[in-house]
Amino acid sequence: MAWTVGALAFAAGSYALFSAGIWVGGIVLALLAALLLVFVFYREPGSHKRHDKPPARNLKRTRGR
């Protein structure tokens, strides 16, 4: 009886840990995917705009004035 209860408790605990690991892993993967998408879509055009436009404006202002 004790062996069956222990086996059931171990199976339930391992299943709970497994499902929690899937949840945590899925959340972490989703966060990493979101960060990657944000980095790819917002960093690249933003970096090009930030590197190209403000220095050009600053150079035009400083040269004009």
Short mmCIF file of N, CA and C in Angstrom, two decimals:
data_model
loop_
_atom_site.label_atom_id
_atom_site.label_comp_id
_atom_site.label_asym_id
_atom_site.label_seq_id
_atom_site.Cartn_x
_atom_site.Cartn_y
_atom_site.Cartn_z
N MET A 1 0.83 -1.20 0.00
CA MET A 1 0.00 0.00 0.00
C MET A 1 0.87 1.26 0.00
N ALA A 2 1.88 1.24 0.83
CA ALA A 2 2.75 2.41 0.90
C ALA A 2 3.51 2.60 -0.42
N TRP A 3 3.88 1.47 -1.04
CA TRP A 3 4.60 1.57 -2.30
C TRP A 3 3.71 2.20 -3.39
N THR A 4 2.45 1.79 -3.44
CA THR A 4 1.56 2.34 -4.47
C THR A 4 1.31 3.82 -4.22
N VAL A 5 1.10 4.18 -2.92
CA VAL A 5 0.88 5.60 -2.60
C VAL A 5 2.13 6.41 -2.95
N GLY A 6 3.31 5.85 -2.61
CA GLY A 6 4.55 6.56 -2.95
C GLY A 6 4.74 6.68 -4.45
N ALA A 7 4.42 5.61 -5.17
CA ALA A 7 4.56 5.66 -6.62
C ALA A 7 3.60 6.67 -7.23
N LEU A 8 2.35 6.69 -6.71
CA LEU A 8 1.38 7.66 -7.22
C LEU A 8 1.83 9.09 -6.89
N ALA A 9 2.33 9.29 -5.67
CA ALA A 9 2.79 10.63 -5.28
C ALA A 9 3.98 11.05 -6.15
N PHE A 10 4.90 10.10 -6.39
CA PHE A 10 6.06 10.41 -7.23
C PHE A 10 5.63 10.72 -8.66
N ALA A 11 4.67 9.94 -9.18
CA ALA A 11 4.18 10.18 -10.54
C ALA A 11 3.48 11.54 -10.62
N ALA A 12 2.66 11.84 -9.60
CA ALA A 12 1.95 13.14 -9.61
C ALA A 12 2.96 14.28 -9.50
N GLY A 13 3.97 14.12 -8.62
CA GLY A 13 4.96 15.18 -8.46
C GLY A 13 5.78 15.37 -9.72
N SER A 14 6.19 14.27 -10.35
CA SER A 14 6.99 14.38 -11.57
C SER A 14 6.14 14.98 -12.69
N TYR A 15 4.85 14.59 -12.76
CA TYR A 15 3.98 15.17 -13.78
C TYR A 15 3.78 16.66 -13.54
N ALA A 16 3.60 17.04 -12.26
CA ALA A 16 3.43 18.46 -11.94
C ALA A 16 4.70 19.24 -12.31
N LEU A 17 5.86 18.67 -11.97
CA LEU A 17 7.11 19.34 -12.32
C LEU A 17 7.28 19.41 -13.83
N PHE A 18 6.90 18.34 -14.53
CA PHE A 18 7.03 18.30 -15.98
C PHE A 18 6.12 19.35 -16.63
N SER A 19 4.85 19.40 -16.18
CA SER A 19 3.91 20.37 -16.75
C SER A 19 4.35 21.80 -16.40
N ALA A 20 4.83 22.00 -15.16
CA ALA A 20 5.31 23.33 -14.78
C ALA A 20 6.53 23.71 -15.61
N GLY A 21 7.39 22.73 -15.88
CA GLY A 21 8.54 23.00 -16.73
C GLY A 21 8.12 23.37 -18.14
N ILE A 22 7.08 22.70 -18.65
CA ILE A 22 6.58 23.05 -19.98
C ILE A 22 6.01 24.47 -19.97
N TRP A 23 5.24 24.81 -18.92
CA TRP A 23 4.67 26.16 -18.82
C TRP A 23 5.78 27.20 -18.76
N VAL A 24 6.75 26.97 -17.84
CA VAL A 24 7.84 27.95 -17.69
C VAL A 24 8.66 28.03 -18.97
N GLY A 25 8.96 26.86 -19.57
CA GLY A 25 9.72 26.87 -20.81
C GLY A 25 8.97 27.58 -21.93
N GLY A 26 7.67 27.35 -22.00
CA GLY A 26 6.88 28.03 -23.03
C GLY A 26 6.84 29.53 -22.81
N ILE A 27 6.71 29.95 -21.54
CA ILE A 27 6.71 31.39 -21.24
C ILE A 27 8.06 32.00 -21.59
N VAL A 28 9.14 31.30 -21.23
CA VAL A 28 10.48 31.81 -21.52
C VAL A 28 10.70 31.88 -23.02
N LEU A 29 10.26 30.84 -23.74
CA LEU A 29 10.43 30.85 -25.19
C LEU A 29 9.60 31.97 -25.83
N ALA A 30 8.38 32.18 -25.32
CA ALA A 30 7.54 33.26 -25.85
C ALA A 30 8.19 34.62 -25.59
N LEU A 31 8.75 34.80 -24.39
CA LEU A 31 9.40 36.08 -24.07
C LEU A 31 10.63 36.28 -24.96
N LEU A 32 11.40 35.21 -25.15
CA LEU A 32 12.58 35.32 -26.01
C LEU A 32 12.18 35.63 -27.45
N ALA A 33 11.11 34.98 -27.93
CA ALA A 33 10.64 35.25 -29.30
C ALA A 33 10.16 36.69 -29.43
N ALA A 34 9.44 37.18 -28.41
CA ALA A 34 8.96 38.56 -28.44
C ALA A 34 10.13 39.53 -28.43
N LEU A 35 11.14 39.27 -27.59
CA LEU A 35 12.32 40.14 -27.55
C LEU A 35 13.05 40.11 -28.89
N LEU A 36 13.13 38.92 -29.49
CA LEU A 36 13.80 38.81 -30.78
C LEU A 36 13.04 39.59 -31.85
N LEU A 37 11.71 39.47 -31.86
CA LEU A 37 10.91 40.21 -32.84
C LEU A 37 11.05 41.71 -32.62
N VAL A 38 10.98 42.14 -31.36
CA VAL A 38 11.14 43.57 -31.07
C VAL A 38 12.52 44.03 -31.50
N PHE A 39 13.55 43.22 -31.23
CA PHE A 39 14.91 43.61 -31.60
C PHE A 39 15.05 43.69 -33.12
N VAL A 40 14.45 42.74 -33.82
CA VAL A 40 14.60 42.72 -35.28
C VAL A 40 13.80 43.84 -35.93
N PHE A 41 12.54 44.02 -35.51
CA PHE A 41 11.68 44.97 -36.21
C PHE A 41 11.87 46.40 -35.74
N TYR A 42 12.17 46.61 -34.45
CA TYR A 42 12.27 47.98 -33.94
C TYR A 42 13.71 48.46 -33.88
N ARG A 43 14.67 47.55 -33.63
CA ARG A 43 16.05 47.97 -33.50
C ARG A 43 16.66 48.31 -34.86
N GLU A 44 16.38 47.50 -35.86
CA GLU A 44 17.02 47.73 -37.16
C GLU A 44 16.57 49.04 -37.83
N PRO A 45 15.26 49.27 -38.04
CA PRO A 45 14.87 50.56 -38.64
C PRO A 45 15.21 51.71 -37.71
N GLY A 46 15.03 51.51 -36.40
CA GLY A 46 15.32 52.58 -35.44
C GLY A 46 16.80 52.92 -35.46
N SER A 47 17.66 51.90 -35.52
CA SER A 47 19.10 52.16 -35.53
C SER A 47 19.49 52.88 -36.82
N HIS A 48 18.89 52.47 -37.95
CA HIS A 48 19.21 53.15 -39.21
C HIS A 48 18.73 54.60 -39.16
N LYS A 49 17.52 54.82 -38.68
CA LYS A 49 17.00 56.18 -38.60
C LYS A 49 17.82 57.01 -37.62
N ARG A 50 18.13 56.43 -36.46
CA ARG A 50 18.88 57.19 -35.46
C ARG A 50 20.29 57.49 -35.94
N HIS A 51 20.90 56.56 -36.68
CA HIS A 51 22.26 56.80 -37.11
C HIS A 51 22.31 57.70 -38.34
N ASP A 52 21.30 57.65 -39.20
CA ASP A 52 21.36 58.41 -40.44
C ASP A 52 20.80 59.82 -40.27
N LYS A 53 19.58 59.94 -39.73
CA LYS A 53 18.89 61.23 -39.79
C LYS A 53 19.43 62.28 -38.79
N PRO A 54 19.56 61.98 -37.50
CA PRO A 54 20.00 63.04 -36.59
C PRO A 54 21.39 63.60 -36.91
N PRO A 55 22.40 62.80 -37.27
CA PRO A 55 23.68 63.43 -37.62
C PRO A 55 23.56 64.31 -38.86
N ALA A 56 22.74 63.90 -39.84
CA ALA A 56 22.56 64.73 -41.03
C ALA A 56 21.91 66.05 -40.64
N ARG A 57 20.88 66.00 -39.81
CA ARG A 57 20.22 67.23 -39.37
C ARG A 57 21.18 68.10 -38.59
N ASN A 58 21.95 67.46 -37.71
CA ASN A 58 22.89 68.24 -36.91
C ASN A 58 23.97 68.87 -37.79
N LEU A 59 24.43 68.10 -38.80
CA LEU A 59 25.46 68.65 -39.68
C LEU A 59 24.88 69.80 -40.50
N LYS A 60 23.64 69.65 -40.99
CA LYS A 60 23.02 70.73 -41.76
C LYS A 60 22.83 71.96 -40.90
N ARG A 61 22.39 71.78 -39.66
CA ARG A 61 22.17 72.93 -38.78
C ARG A 61 23.50 73.61 -38.47
N THR A 62 24.52 72.81 -38.17
CA THR A 62 25.79 73.42 -37.79
C THR A 62 26.45 74.08 -39.01
N ARG A 63 26.31 73.47 -40.20
CA ARG A 63 26.90 74.08 -41.39
C ARG A 63 26.12 75.32 -41.82
N GLY A 64 24.76 75.24 -41.72
CA GLY A 64 23.95 76.38 -42.14
C GLY A 64 24.13 77.55 -41.19
N ARG A 65 24.19 77.27 -39.90
CA ARG A 65 24.33 78.36 -38.93
C ARG A 65 25.80 78.50 -38.55
#
